[in-house]
Amino acid sequence: MAIFILERSVEPFMNFHIMTLFPEMIMGALSSSITGRASDKGYISFNAVNIRDYSNDNKHHKVDDYTYGGGAGMLMQAQPIYDCYLALKNSIEEKTDRKPRVIYVTPQGSVFNQKMASDFAKEDDLIFLCGHYEGVDERVLEEIVTDYVSIGDYVLTGGELPAMVMIDAISRLVPGVLNNDESAMTESFNNNLLEYPQYSRPEEWMGKKVPPILLSGDHKKVDEWRLEKSIERTKERRPDLYEKWLLENPPKPEKKKRRKKKTTQEAESVNLENLE
Ligand code: ADE
């Protein structure tokens, strides 16, 4: 049985377990770049398990079959997925005695967003189930799945890419994964605002100058400018997010101007006018 697991030095904050027919695809992508570095350093771990290894069919390791009632395509069968899940669940519960969440990546799920990513990032272990062919036998889904999640309203050939998208977004919220903790705090979608525009050297490029406020060294003014740009950008590019932000940040009512007390002379002249 081939279990793909990356080496690590300490107990990771988050263990990702992926049930898939293509473990090499998952491990190839996640072991590079930031997720790869984080797993080398031991902040996260990836454990991609081949569902085929749990097939009862010793000869062909079959994992799919025809759909009852007819219809095109093959369906992933319940048994190999369930046995694969049990093996993972038992190994997780030995360490934590907590039942792990199982995310089935499917276009029929709730659409993934930053809030879901931070919610999932609180778990110690997450199991992803990647479907293929025409889907998965409903009975095993009913038995094991806690969350049905999609990455958007389009259909991909399998669940591996969506699982990797979610794992990437969740990983970067795990402590230690990003070098600079701050960058996770200020980026797009925090408080429903998109990130402000950013500039690096040179100060002028193709006739375009860096906004002078960013060179001023006045941090308060820079923060105000960035917030203003974030709001502008969100309003223009993502009016749906802007509406949400507005609900949480309603404009402050303008302070009523206090009427200046009239001098006795002014009051007298008003009274005289009224008499006329
Ligand atoms: N599997 C196929 N398409 C998908 C999508 N859009 N989201 C999640 N899983 C999928």
Tab-separated table of C-alpha atoms and ligand atoms in Angstrom:
chain	number	residue	atom	x	y	z
A	1	MET	CA	0.000	0.000	0.000
A	2	ALA	CA	1.451	3.364	-1.008
A	3	ILE	CA	0.998	6.163	1.483
A	4	PHE	CA	2.636	9.393	0.401
A	5	ILE	CA	3.763	11.383	3.396
A	6	LEU	CA	6.338	14.131	3.634
A	7	GLU	CA	9.010	14.123	6.349
A	8	ARG	CA	8.647	16.526	9.237
A	9	SER	CA	10.515	17.415	12.408
A	10	VAL	CA	7.778	18.383	14.937
A	11	GLU	CA	4.079	17.639	15.417
A	12	PRO	CA	2.376	19.841	12.769
A	13	PHE	CA	-0.419	22.265	13.618
A	14	MET	CA	-2.503	20.848	10.793
A	15	ASN	CA	-2.566	17.478	9.072
A	16	PHE	CA	-4.210	17.275	5.665
A	17	HIS	CA	-5.349	13.800	4.621
A	18	ILE	CA	-6.482	13.445	1.034
A	19	MET	CA	-8.437	10.440	-0.250
A	20	THR	CA	-7.777	10.332	-3.964
A	21	LEU	CA	-7.127	8.151	-7.000
A	22	PHE	CA	-4.132	10.364	-7.899
A	23	PRO	CA	-1.906	10.834	-4.835
A	24	GLU	CA	1.117	11.784	-6.987
A	25	MET	CA	-0.813	14.740	-8.383
A	26	ILE	CA	-1.516	16.066	-4.887
A	27	MET	CA	1.946	15.471	-3.467
A	28	GLY	CA	3.659	16.887	-6.554
A	29	ALA	CA	1.849	20.197	-6.271
A	30	LEU	CA	1.741	20.633	-2.499
A	31	SER	CA	5.363	19.733	-1.897
A	32	SER	CA	6.574	22.775	-3.826
A	33	SER	CA	6.519	26.478	-2.988
A	34	ILE	CA	5.154	27.762	0.340
A	35	THR	CA	3.152	24.664	1.269
A	36	GLY	CA	6.230	22.512	0.575
A	37	ARG	CA	8.456	24.699	2.727
A	38	ALA	CA	5.854	24.712	5.542
A	39	SER	CA	5.639	20.950	5.469
A	40	ASP	CA	9.445	20.601	5.454
A	41	LYS	CA	9.530	22.825	8.527
A	42	GLY	CA	6.816	20.760	10.190
A	43	TYR	CA	3.988	23.306	10.421
A	44	ILE	CA	1.645	21.238	8.251
A	45	SER	CA	1.628	17.705	6.878
A	46	PHE	CA	0.156	16.137	3.745
A	47	ASN	CA	-0.966	12.576	3.591
A	48	ALA	CA	-2.395	11.602	0.197
A	49	VAL	CA	-3.917	8.119	0.303
A	50	ASN	CA	-4.818	6.095	-2.754
A	51	ILE	CA	-8.432	4.904	-2.492
A	52	ARG	CA	-7.559	2.121	-4.930
A	53	ASP	CA	-5.368	0.512	-2.261
A	54	TYR	CA	-8.546	-0.189	-0.281
A	55	SER	CA	-10.420	-1.968	-3.076
A	56	ASN	CA	-11.697	-5.459	-2.211
A	57	ASP	CA	-11.020	-6.444	-5.797
A	58	ASN	CA	-7.558	-7.926	-5.389
A	59	LYS	CA	-7.120	-8.557	-9.098
A	60	HIS	CA	-7.970	-5.246	-10.780
A	61	HIS	CA	-8.280	-2.957	-7.748
A	62	LYS	CA	-11.568	-1.734	-9.177
A	63	VAL	CA	-13.109	1.296	-7.482
A	64	ASP	CA	-16.007	2.173	-9.818
A	65	ASP	CA	-19.100	0.544	-11.304
A	66	TYR	CA	-22.256	1.279	-13.334
A	67	THR	CA	-24.989	3.470	-11.900
A	68	TYR	CA	-28.262	1.829	-10.816
A	69	GLY	CA	-31.158	3.142	-12.883
A	70	GLY	CA	-28.949	3.735	-15.904
A	71	GLY	CA	-27.152	6.828	-17.063
A	72	ALA	CA	-23.797	7.606	-18.581
A	73	GLY	CA	-20.523	7.038	-16.804
A	74	MET	CA	-19.266	5.137	-13.819
A	75	LEU	CA	-19.698	5.843	-10.158
A	76	MET	CA	-17.096	5.513	-7.413
A	77	GLN	CA	-18.178	2.671	-5.139
A	78	ALA	CA	-18.811	2.980	-1.422
A	79	GLN	CA	-16.603	0.190	-0.063
A	80	PRO	CA	-13.067	1.351	-1.016
A	81	ILE	CA	-13.825	4.916	0.066
A	82	TYR	CA	-15.288	3.785	3.373
A	83	ASP	CA	-12.371	1.494	4.187
A	84	CYS	CA	-9.905	4.212	3.255
A	85	TYR	CA	-11.782	6.630	5.536
A	86	LEU	CA	-11.826	4.151	8.434
A	87	ALA	CA	-8.054	3.667	8.204
A	88	LEU	CA	-7.508	7.434	8.304
A	89	LYS	CA	-10.066	8.060	11.033
A	90	ASN	CA	-8.568	5.355	13.254
A	91	SER	CA	-5.048	6.707	12.838
A	92	ILE	CA	-6.247	10.246	13.643
A	93	GLU	CA	-8.354	9.197	16.638
A	94	GLU	CA	-5.417	7.317	18.119
A	95	LYS	CA	-3.689	10.684	18.501
A	96	THR	CA	-6.511	13.088	19.224
A	97	ASP	CA	-9.704	11.139	20.041
A	98	ARG	CA	-11.569	13.706	17.917
A	99	LYS	CA	-13.703	12.727	14.943
A	100	PRO	CA	-12.130	14.488	11.941
A	101	ARG	CA	-14.146	16.653	9.567
A	102	VAL	CA	-14.488	15.135	6.110
A	103	ILE	CA	-14.778	17.541	3.195
A	104	TYR	CA	-16.225	16.172	-0.015
A	105	VAL	CA	-15.142	18.470	-2.836
A	106	THR	CA	-18.047	18.695	-5.222
A	107	PRO	CA	-19.688	21.305	-7.455
A	108	GLN	CA	-22.824	20.586	-5.384
A	109	GLY	CA	-21.303	22.025	-2.213
A	110	SER	CA	-21.317	25.455	-0.586
A	111	VAL	CA	-18.922	27.772	-2.379
A	112	PHE	CA	-15.574	28.026	-0.594
A	113	ASN	CA	-14.545	31.407	0.774
A	114	GLN	CA	-12.040	33.024	3.134
A	115	LYS	CA	-14.321	32.627	6.146
A	116	MET	CA	-14.579	28.876	5.526
A	117	ALA	CA	-10.798	28.728	5.143
A	118	SER	CA	-10.271	30.292	8.566
A	119	ASP	CA	-12.886	28.033	10.100
A	120	PHE	CA	-11.188	24.901	8.689
A	121	ALA	CA	-7.777	26.237	9.778
A	122	LYS	CA	-8.831	25.734	13.423
A	123	GLU	CA	-8.898	21.925	13.009
A	124	ASP	CA	-5.947	19.645	13.790
A	125	ASP	CA	-6.836	17.185	11.020
A	126	LEU	CA	-8.895	17.506	7.866
A	127	ILE	CA	-9.848	14.736	5.471
A	128	PHE	CA	-10.611	15.601	1.839
A	129	LEU	CA	-12.461	13.222	-0.441
A	130	CYS	CA	-11.741	13.765	-4.140
A	131	GLY	CA	-14.351	12.339	-6.483
A	132	HIS	CA	-13.911	11.192	-10.074
A	133	TYR	CA	-15.952	9.695	-12.873
A	134	GLU	CA	-19.623	10.610	-12.571
A	135	GLY	CA	-19.608	10.906	-8.799
A	136	VAL	CA	-19.696	8.816	-5.639
A	137	ASP	CA	-22.235	6.338	-4.267
A	138	GLU	CA	-24.516	8.466	-2.074
A	139	ARG	CA	-24.514	5.986	0.811
A	140	VAL	CA	-20.863	6.441	1.675
A	141	LEU	CA	-21.235	10.207	1.460
A	142	GLU	CA	-24.108	10.062	3.951
A	143	GLU	CA	-21.955	7.949	6.226
A	144	ILE	CA	-18.736	9.970	6.336
A	145	VAL	CA	-19.029	13.501	4.917
A	146	THR	CA	-19.362	16.479	7.285
A	147	ASP	CA	-18.908	19.301	4.715
A	148	TYR	CA	-19.811	19.529	1.015
A	149	VAL	CA	-17.656	22.225	-0.549
A	150	SER	CA	-17.279	23.569	-4.099
A	151	ILE	CA	-14.691	26.011	-5.421
A	152	GLY	CA	-17.094	27.683	-7.847
A	153	ASP	CA	-19.907	27.218	-10.293
A	154	TYR	CA	-18.082	25.210	-12.937
A	155	VAL	CA	-17.296	21.525	-13.293
A	156	LEU	CA	-13.766	20.106	-13.253
A	157	THR	CA	-12.669	16.606	-14.180
A	158	GLY	CA	-11.995	15.610	-10.582
A	159	GLY	CA	-11.729	16.755	-7.003
A	160	GLU	CA	-7.914	16.983	-6.764
A	161	LEU	CA	-7.523	20.563	-8.016
A	162	PRO	CA	-10.360	21.918	-5.830
A	163	ALA	CA	-8.916	20.073	-2.813
A	164	MET	CA	-5.507	21.619	-3.496
A	165	VAL	CA	-7.029	25.082	-3.853
A	166	MET	CA	-8.689	24.728	-0.465
A	167	ILE	CA	-5.618	23.204	1.179
A	168	ASP	CA	-3.483	26.075	-0.080
A	169	ALA	CA	-5.923	28.699	1.241
A	170	ILE	CA	-6.232	26.937	4.618
A	171	SER	CA	-2.485	26.292	4.973
A	172	ARG	CA	-1.532	29.932	4.747
A	173	LEU	CA	-3.704	30.629	7.804
A	174	VAL	CA	-1.900	28.011	9.900
A	175	PRO	CA	0.612	29.658	12.285
A	176	GLY	CA	4.163	29.650	10.932
A	177	VAL	CA	3.271	28.851	7.327
A	178	LEU	CA	3.695	32.411	6.104
A	179	ASN	CA	6.928	34.126	7.032
A	180	ASN	CA	5.241	37.345	7.871
A	181	ASP	CA	2.144	36.858	10.067
A	182	GLU	CA	1.002	40.331	9.113
A	183	SER	CA	0.476	39.476	5.478
A	184	ALA	CA	-2.272	37.012	6.389
A	185	MET	CA	-4.033	39.730	8.358
A	186	THR	CA	-4.164	42.558	5.849
A	187	GLU	CA	-4.854	40.788	2.591
A	188	SER	CA	-7.922	40.761	0.421
A	189	PHE	CA	-11.187	39.543	1.976
A	190	ASN	CA	-10.289	40.543	5.500
A	191	ASN	CA	-13.323	42.562	6.622
A	192	ASN	CA	-14.803	42.003	3.142
A	193	LEU	CA	-12.375	44.487	1.580
A	194	LEU	CA	-9.960	43.807	-1.268
A	195	GLU	CA	-6.320	44.679	-0.819
A	196	TYR	CA	-5.111	48.193	-1.681
A	197	PRO	CA	-2.712	48.763	-4.650
A	198	GLN	CA	0.980	48.219	-3.879
A	199	TYR	CA	4.194	49.537	-5.433
A	200	SER	CA	7.871	48.607	-5.382
A	201	ARG	CA	11.019	50.195	-6.848
A	202	PRO	CA	11.612	52.172	-9.030
A	203	GLU	CA	9.718	55.272	-7.916
A	204	GLU	CA	8.841	55.974	-11.555
A	205	TRP	CA	8.175	53.322	-14.202
A	206	MET	CA	6.902	53.958	-17.753
A	207	GLY	CA	6.062	57.509	-16.672
A	208	LYS	CA	3.919	56.257	-13.778
A	209	LYS	CA	4.875	57.553	-10.351
A	210	VAL	CA	4.378	55.868	-6.991
A	211	PRO	CA	1.669	57.819	-5.096
A	212	PRO	CA	3.653	60.432	-3.111
A	213	ILE	CA	1.882	59.620	0.182
A	214	LEU	CA	3.616	56.219	0.199
A	215	LEU	CA	6.994	57.971	0.201
A	216	SER	CA	6.018	60.401	2.957
A	217	GLY	CA	6.962	58.210	5.921
A	218	ASP	CA	3.710	59.244	7.629
A	219	HIS	CA	2.322	55.848	8.691
A	220	LYS	CA	-1.038	57.172	9.801
A	221	LYS	CA	-1.612	58.890	6.465
A	222	VAL	CA	-0.416	55.786	4.585
A	223	ASP	CA	-2.896	53.615	6.520
A	224	GLU	CA	-5.735	56.052	5.771
A	225	TRP	CA	-4.807	56.132	2.081
A	226	ARG	CA	-4.690	52.346	1.912
A	227	LEU	CA	-8.077	51.964	3.550
A	228	GLU	CA	-9.542	54.523	1.165
A	229	LYS	CA	-8.068	52.667	-1.846
A	230	SER	CA	-9.306	49.316	-0.522
A	231	ILE	CA	-12.820	50.696	-0.238
A	232	GLU	CA	-12.683	52.273	-3.721
A	233	ARG	CA	-11.336	49.090	-5.279
A	234	THR	CA	-13.890	46.854	-3.575
A	235	LYS	CA	-16.755	49.130	-4.623
A	236	GLU	CA	-15.575	49.076	-8.234
A	237	ARG	CA	-14.537	45.429	-8.654
A	238	ARG	CA	-16.676	43.573	-6.138
A	239	PRO	CA	-19.870	45.504	-5.430
A	240	ASP	CA	-21.257	42.406	-3.673
A	241	LEU	CA	-18.414	42.489	-1.124
A	242	TYR	CA	-18.702	46.252	-0.801
A	243	GLU	CA	-22.359	45.903	0.210
A	244	LYS	CA	-21.363	43.436	2.931
A	245	TRP	CA	-18.629	45.770	4.139
A	246	LEU	CA	-21.077	48.677	4.223
A	247	LEU	CA	-23.496	46.681	6.371
A	248	GLU	CA	-20.731	46.066	8.907
A	249	ASN	CA	-19.314	49.596	8.605
A	250	PRO	CA	-22.291	51.923	8.175
A	251	PRO	CA	-21.299	55.543	7.530
A	252	LYS	CA	-21.136	57.517	10.787
A	253	PRO	CA	-24.015	60.009	11.073
A	254	GLU	CA	-22.751	63.535	10.475
A	255	LYS	CA	-22.488	65.524	13.689
A	256	LYS	CA	-25.204	68.195	13.877
A	257	LYS	CA	-23.716	71.671	13.855
A	258	ARG	CA	-24.481	73.283	17.217
A	259	ARG	CA	-26.363	76.542	16.716
A	260	LYS	CA	-24.350	79.484	17.982
A	261	LYS	CA	-26.141	81.237	20.786
A	262	LYS	CA	-27.408	84.523	19.472
A	263	THR	CA	-26.114	87.681	21.075
A	264	THR	CA	-28.745	89.860	22.765
A	265	GLN	CA	-28.408	92.372	19.939
A	266	GLU	CA	-29.022	89.692	17.251
A	267	ALA	CA	-31.980	88.304	19.189
A	268	GLU	CA	-33.495	91.732	19.488
A	269	SER	CA	-33.156	92.417	15.768
A	270	VAL	CA	-34.874	89.060	14.974
A	271	ASN	CA	-37.713	89.954	17.316
A	272	LEU	CA	-38.031	93.311	15.638
A	273	GLU	CA	-38.131	91.681	12.195
A	274	ASN	CA	-40.946	89.421	13.414
A	275	LEU	CA	-42.923	92.408	14.581
A	276	GLU	CA	-42.731	94.159	11.222
B	1	ADE	N1	-15.293	18.688	-8.685
B	1	ADE	C1	-15.547	19.023	-9.948
B	1	ADE	N2	-15.798	20.329	-10.055
B	1	ADE	C2	-15.694	20.845	-8.821
B	1	ADE	C3	-15.846	22.148	-8.289
B	1	ADE	N3	-16.178	23.194	-9.026
B	1	ADE	N4	-15.672	22.314	-6.952
B	1	ADE	C4	-15.360	21.256	-6.191
B	1	ADE	N5	-15.216	20.015	-6.637
B	1	ADE	C5	-15.385	19.798	-7.946
